[in-house]
Amino acid sequence: MNIFAAKLNYDTTDETLQAAFEEFGEVDSAKVIMDKFTGRSKGFGFVEMSNDAEARNAINALNDSELDGRTIVVKVAEPKGDRPQRRERY
DNA sequence: ATTGAGCGA
């Protein structure tokens, strides 16, 4: 399950995010989106959890909770885009 | 408001 976490502290990094979610289950991967030009956090990130039950549990527990002093919002991630940008061509 | 980046054959 893909999880979206917003309103993160700019100090929050992948490790911080992953550590927080790991309290509730197996984290497949965690990533805080960083601005590639400034290198600063964009204030939100994504966490992937292989176990849906744990994922939902983590969302409930972490949503509206505090991380690095910031009250964050955690929810199921929305798909990046609907229609395929590129079609596979072989 | 609060939805990314990367990349092989």
mmCIF file with all atom_site columns, C-alpha atoms (C1' of nucleotides) in Angstrom:
data_model
loop_
_atom_site.group_PDB
_atom_site.id
_atom_site.type_symbol
_atom_site.label_atom_id
_atom_site.label_alt_id
_atom_site.label_comp_id
_atom_site.label_asym_id
_atom_site.label_entity_id
_atom_site.label_seq_id
_atom_site.pdbx_PDB_ins_code
_atom_site.Cartn_x
_atom_site.Cartn_y
_atom_site.Cartn_z
_atom_site.occupancy
_atom_site.B_iso_or_equiv
_atom_site.pdbx_formal_charge
_atom_site.auth_seq_id
_atom_site.auth_comp_id
_atom_site.auth_asym_id
_atom_site.auth_atom_id
_atom_site.pdbx_PDB_model_num
ATOM 1  C CA    . MET A 1 1  ? 0.000  0.000  0.000   1.00 0.00 ? 1  MET A CA    1
ATOM 2  C CA    . ASN A 1 2  ? 1.273  3.414  -0.933  1.00 0.00 ? 2  ASN A CA    1
ATOM 3  C CA    . ILE A 1 3  ? 1.049  5.968  1.820   1.00 0.00 ? 3  ILE A CA    1
ATOM 4  C CA    . PHE A 1 4  ? 1.255  9.725  1.506   1.00 0.00 ? 4  PHE A CA    1
ATOM 5  C CA    . ALA A 1 5  ? 2.553  11.878 4.343   1.00 0.00 ? 5  ALA A CA    1
ATOM 6  C CA    . ALA A 1 6  ? 2.242  15.647 4.230   1.00 0.00 ? 6  ALA A CA    1
ATOM 7  C CA    . LYS A 1 7  ? 3.175  18.698 6.261   1.00 0.00 ? 7  LYS A CA    1
ATOM 8  C CA    . LEU A 1 8  ? 6.472  17.215 7.293   1.00 0.00 ? 8  LEU A CA    1
ATOM 9  C CA    . ASN A 1 9  ? 9.127  19.204 9.038   1.00 0.00 ? 9  ASN A CA    1
ATOM 10 C CA    . TYR A 1 10 ? 11.815 20.206 6.563   1.00 0.00 ? 10 TYR A CA    1
ATOM 11 C CA    . ASP A 1 11 ? 14.274 18.373 8.778   1.00 0.00 ? 11 ASP A CA    1
ATOM 12 C CA    . THR A 1 12 ? 12.401 15.128 8.330   1.00 0.00 ? 12 THR A CA    1
ATOM 13 C CA    . THR A 1 13 ? 14.187 12.736 6.039   1.00 0.00 ? 13 THR A CA    1
ATOM 14 C CA    . ASP A 1 14 ? 13.631 9.312  4.559   1.00 0.00 ? 14 ASP A CA    1
ATOM 15 C CA    . GLU A 1 15 ? 15.063 7.688  7.650   1.00 0.00 ? 15 GLU A CA    1
ATOM 16 C CA    . THR A 1 16 ? 12.858 9.643  10.015  1.00 0.00 ? 16 THR A CA    1
ATOM 17 C CA    . LEU A 1 17 ? 9.782  8.843  7.996   1.00 0.00 ? 17 LEU A CA    1
ATOM 18 C CA    . GLN A 1 18 ? 10.617 5.182  7.708   1.00 0.00 ? 18 GLN A CA    1
ATOM 19 C CA    . ALA A 1 19 ? 11.441 4.912  11.387  1.00 0.00 ? 19 ALA A CA    1
ATOM 20 C CA    . ALA A 1 20 ? 8.047  6.346  12.281  1.00 0.00 ? 20 ALA A CA    1
ATOM 21 C CA    . PHE A 1 21 ? 6.151  3.885  10.105  1.00 0.00 ? 21 PHE A CA    1
ATOM 22 C CA    . GLU A 1 22 ? 8.227  0.921  11.106  1.00 0.00 ? 22 GLU A CA    1
ATOM 23 C CA    . GLU A 1 23 ? 6.726  1.219  14.551  1.00 0.00 ? 23 GLU A CA    1
ATOM 24 C CA    . PHE A 1 24 ? 3.560  -0.177 13.046  1.00 0.00 ? 24 PHE A CA    1
ATOM 25 C CA    . GLY A 1 25 ? 4.747  -2.673 10.509  1.00 0.00 ? 25 GLY A CA    1
ATOM 26 C CA    . GLU A 1 26 ? 6.999  -3.677 7.707   1.00 0.00 ? 26 GLU A CA    1
ATOM 27 C CA    . VAL A 1 27 ? 8.044  -0.729 5.597   1.00 0.00 ? 27 VAL A CA    1
ATOM 28 C CA    . ASP A 1 28 ? 8.910  -1.523 2.034   1.00 0.00 ? 28 ASP A CA    1
ATOM 29 C CA    . SER A 1 29 ? 10.375 1.894  1.343   1.00 0.00 ? 29 SER A CA    1
ATOM 30 C CA    . ALA A 1 30 ? 10.068 5.460  2.521   1.00 0.00 ? 30 ALA A CA    1
ATOM 31 C CA    . LYS A 1 31 ? 10.965 8.646  0.746   1.00 0.00 ? 31 LYS A CA    1
ATOM 32 C CA    . VAL A 1 32 ? 10.702 12.310 1.543   1.00 0.00 ? 32 VAL A CA    1
ATOM 33 C CA    . ILE A 1 33 ? 10.514 14.374 -1.599  1.00 0.00 ? 33 ILE A CA    1
ATOM 34 C CA    . MET A 1 34 ? 13.422 16.750 -1.851  1.00 0.00 ? 34 MET A CA    1
ATOM 35 C CA    . ASP A 1 35 ? 13.756 19.659 -4.190  1.00 0.00 ? 35 ASP A CA    1
ATOM 36 C CA    . LYS A 1 36 ? 16.531 18.609 -6.489  1.00 0.00 ? 36 LYS A CA    1
ATOM 37 C CA    . PHE A 1 37 ? 17.778 22.134 -6.953  1.00 0.00 ? 37 PHE A CA    1
ATOM 38 C CA    . THR A 1 38 ? 17.817 23.391 -3.388  1.00 0.00 ? 38 THR A CA    1
ATOM 39 C CA    . GLY A 1 39 ? 18.142 20.012 -1.754  1.00 0.00 ? 39 GLY A CA    1
ATOM 40 C CA    . ARG A 1 40 ? 15.477 21.034 0.732   1.00 0.00 ? 40 ARG A CA    1
ATOM 41 C CA    . SER A 1 41 ? 12.520 18.907 1.626   1.00 0.00 ? 41 SER A CA    1
ATOM 42 C CA    . LYS A 1 42 ? 9.269  19.672 -0.131  1.00 0.00 ? 42 LYS A CA    1
ATOM 43 C CA    . GLY A 1 43 ? 7.464  18.861 3.060   1.00 0.00 ? 43 GLY A CA    1
ATOM 44 C CA    . PHE A 1 44 ? 5.819  15.634 2.054   1.00 0.00 ? 44 PHE A CA    1
ATOM 45 C CA    . GLY A 1 45 ? 6.746  12.086 1.299   1.00 0.00 ? 45 GLY A CA    1
ATOM 46 C CA    . PHE A 1 46 ? 5.682  8.562  0.521   1.00 0.00 ? 46 PHE A CA    1
ATOM 47 C CA    . VAL A 1 47 ? 5.877  5.292  2.362   1.00 0.00 ? 47 VAL A CA    1
ATOM 48 C CA    . GLU A 1 48 ? 5.187  1.888  0.918   1.00 0.00 ? 48 GLU A CA    1
ATOM 49 C CA    . MET A 1 49 ? 4.089  -0.931 3.145   1.00 0.00 ? 49 MET A CA    1
ATOM 50 C CA    . SER A 1 50 ? 3.642  -4.461 1.899   1.00 0.00 ? 50 SER A CA    1
ATOM 51 C CA    . ASN A 1 51 ? 1.101  -5.374 4.557   1.00 0.00 ? 51 ASN A CA    1
ATOM 52 C CA    . ASP A 1 52 ? -2.177 -3.538 4.016   1.00 0.00 ? 52 ASP A CA    1
ATOM 53 C CA    . ALA A 1 53 ? -3.415 -4.129 7.550   1.00 0.00 ? 53 ALA A CA    1
ATOM 54 C CA    . GLU A 1 54 ? -0.260 -2.661 9.021   1.00 0.00 ? 54 GLU A CA    1
ATOM 55 C CA    . ALA A 1 55 ? -0.382 0.168  6.551   1.00 0.00 ? 55 ALA A CA    1
ATOM 56 C CA    . ARG A 1 56 ? -3.876 1.164  7.562   1.00 0.00 ? 56 ARG A CA    1
ATOM 57 C CA    . ASN A 1 57 ? -2.924 0.821  11.180  1.00 0.00 ? 57 ASN A CA    1
ATOM 58 C CA    . ALA A 1 58 ? 0.082  3.045  10.651  1.00 0.00 ? 58 ALA A CA    1
ATOM 59 C CA    . ILE A 1 59 ? -2.003 5.632  8.833   1.00 0.00 ? 59 ILE A CA    1
ATOM 60 C CA    . ASN A 1 60 ? -4.532 5.787  11.651  1.00 0.00 ? 60 ASN A CA    1
ATOM 61 C CA    . ALA A 1 61 ? -1.826 6.034  14.242  1.00 0.00 ? 61 ALA A CA    1
ATOM 62 C CA    . LEU A 1 62 ? 0.364  8.568  12.498  1.00 0.00 ? 62 LEU A CA    1
ATOM 63 C CA    . ASN A 1 63 ? -2.203 10.769 10.840  1.00 0.00 ? 63 ASN A CA    1
ATOM 64 C CA    . ASP A 1 64 ? -2.588 14.008 12.735  1.00 0.00 ? 64 ASP A CA    1
ATOM 65 C CA    . SER A 1 65 ? 0.272  12.960 14.966  1.00 0.00 ? 65 SER A CA    1
ATOM 66 C CA    . GLU A 1 66 ? 3.536  14.752 15.577  1.00 0.00 ? 66 GLU A CA    1
ATOM 67 C CA    . LEU A 1 67 ? 6.772  14.061 13.751  1.00 0.00 ? 67 LEU A CA    1
ATOM 68 C CA    . ASP A 1 68 ? 9.836  16.180 14.373  1.00 0.00 ? 68 ASP A CA    1
ATOM 69 C CA    . GLY A 1 69 ? 7.600  18.658 16.110  1.00 0.00 ? 69 GLY A CA    1
ATOM 70 C CA    . ARG A 1 70 ? 5.199  18.975 13.209  1.00 0.00 ? 70 ARG A CA    1
ATOM 71 C CA    . THR A 1 71 ? 1.653  17.674 13.133  1.00 0.00 ? 71 THR A CA    1
ATOM 72 C CA    . ILE A 1 72 ? 1.559  15.633 9.985   1.00 0.00 ? 72 ILE A CA    1
ATOM 73 C CA    . VAL A 1 73 ? -1.185 14.292 7.791   1.00 0.00 ? 73 VAL A CA    1
ATOM 74 C CA    . VAL A 1 74 ? -0.990 10.699 6.647   1.00 0.00 ? 74 VAL A CA    1
ATOM 75 C CA    . LYS A 1 75 ? -3.279 9.076  4.135   1.00 0.00 ? 75 LYS A CA    1
ATOM 76 C CA    . VAL A 1 76 ? -3.421 6.643  1.287   1.00 0.00 ? 76 VAL A CA    1
ATOM 77 C CA    . ALA A 1 77 ? -1.504 7.971  -1.665  1.00 0.00 ? 77 ALA A CA    1
ATOM 78 C CA    . GLU A 1 78 ? -3.328 8.844  -4.827  1.00 0.00 ? 78 GLU A CA    1
ATOM 79 C CA    . PRO A 1 79 ? -2.016 7.546  -8.099  1.00 0.00 ? 79 PRO A CA    1
ATOM 80 C CA    . LYS A 1 80 ? 0.515  9.875  -9.658  1.00 0.00 ? 80 LYS A CA    1
ATOM 81 C CA    . GLY A 1 81 ? -1.408 10.125 -12.840 1.00 0.00 ? 81 GLY A CA    1
ATOM 82 C CA    . ASP A 1 82 ? -4.181 8.208  -14.367 1.00 0.00 ? 82 ASP A CA    1
ATOM 83 C CA    . ARG A 1 83 ? -3.610 7.766  -18.020 1.00 0.00 ? 83 ARG A CA    1
ATOM 84 C CA    . PRO A 1 84 ? -0.234 6.348  -18.972 1.00 0.00 ? 84 PRO A CA    1
ATOM 85 C CA    . GLN A 1 85 ? 2.282  8.938  -19.983 1.00 0.00 ? 85 GLN A CA    1
ATOM 86 C CA    . ARG A 1 86 ? 4.071  6.518  -22.174 1.00 0.00 ? 86 ARG A CA    1
ATOM 87 C CA    . ARG A 1 87 ? 2.937  3.324  -23.741 1.00 0.00 ? 87 ARG A CA    1
ATOM 88 C CA    . GLU A 1 88 ? 5.391  0.515  -23.768 1.00 0.00 ? 88 GLU A CA    1
ATOM 89 C CA    . ARG A 1 89 ? 6.726  0.072  -27.216 1.00 0.00 ? 89 ARG A CA    1
ATOM 90 C CA    . TYR A 1 90 ? 8.654  -3.000 -28.096 1.00 0.00 ? 90 TYR A CA    1
ATOM 91 C "C1'" . DA  B 2 1  ? -4.611 21.951 0.853   1.00 0.00 ? 1  DA  B "C1'" 1
ATOM 92 C "C1'" . DT  B 2 2  ? -1.159 17.879 0.710   1.00 0.00 ? 2  DT  B "C1'" 1
ATOM 93 C "C1'" . DT  B 2 3  ? 0.710  13.653 -4.406  1.00 0.00 ? 3  DT  B "C1'" 1
ATOM 94 C "C1'" . DG  B 2 4  ? 7.510  12.031 -6.305  1.00 0.00 ? 4  DG  B "C1'" 1
ATOM 95 C "C1'" . DA  B 2 5  ? 11.629 10.415 -8.949  1.00 0.00 ? 5  DA  B "C1'" 1
ATOM 96 C "C1'" . DG  B 2 6  ? 13.779 7.615  -11.601 1.00 0.00 ? 6  DG  B "C1'" 1
ATOM 97 C "C1'" . DC  B 2 7  ? 14.976 4.548  -15.821 1.00 0.00 ? 7  DC  B "C1'" 1
ATOM 98 C "C1'" . DG  B 2 8  ? 16.058 -0.093 -18.451 1.00 0.00 ? 8  DG  B "C1'" 1
ATOM 99 C "C1'" . DA  B 2 9  ? 16.466 -2.417 -23.151 1.00 0.00 ? 9  DA  B "C1'" 1
#
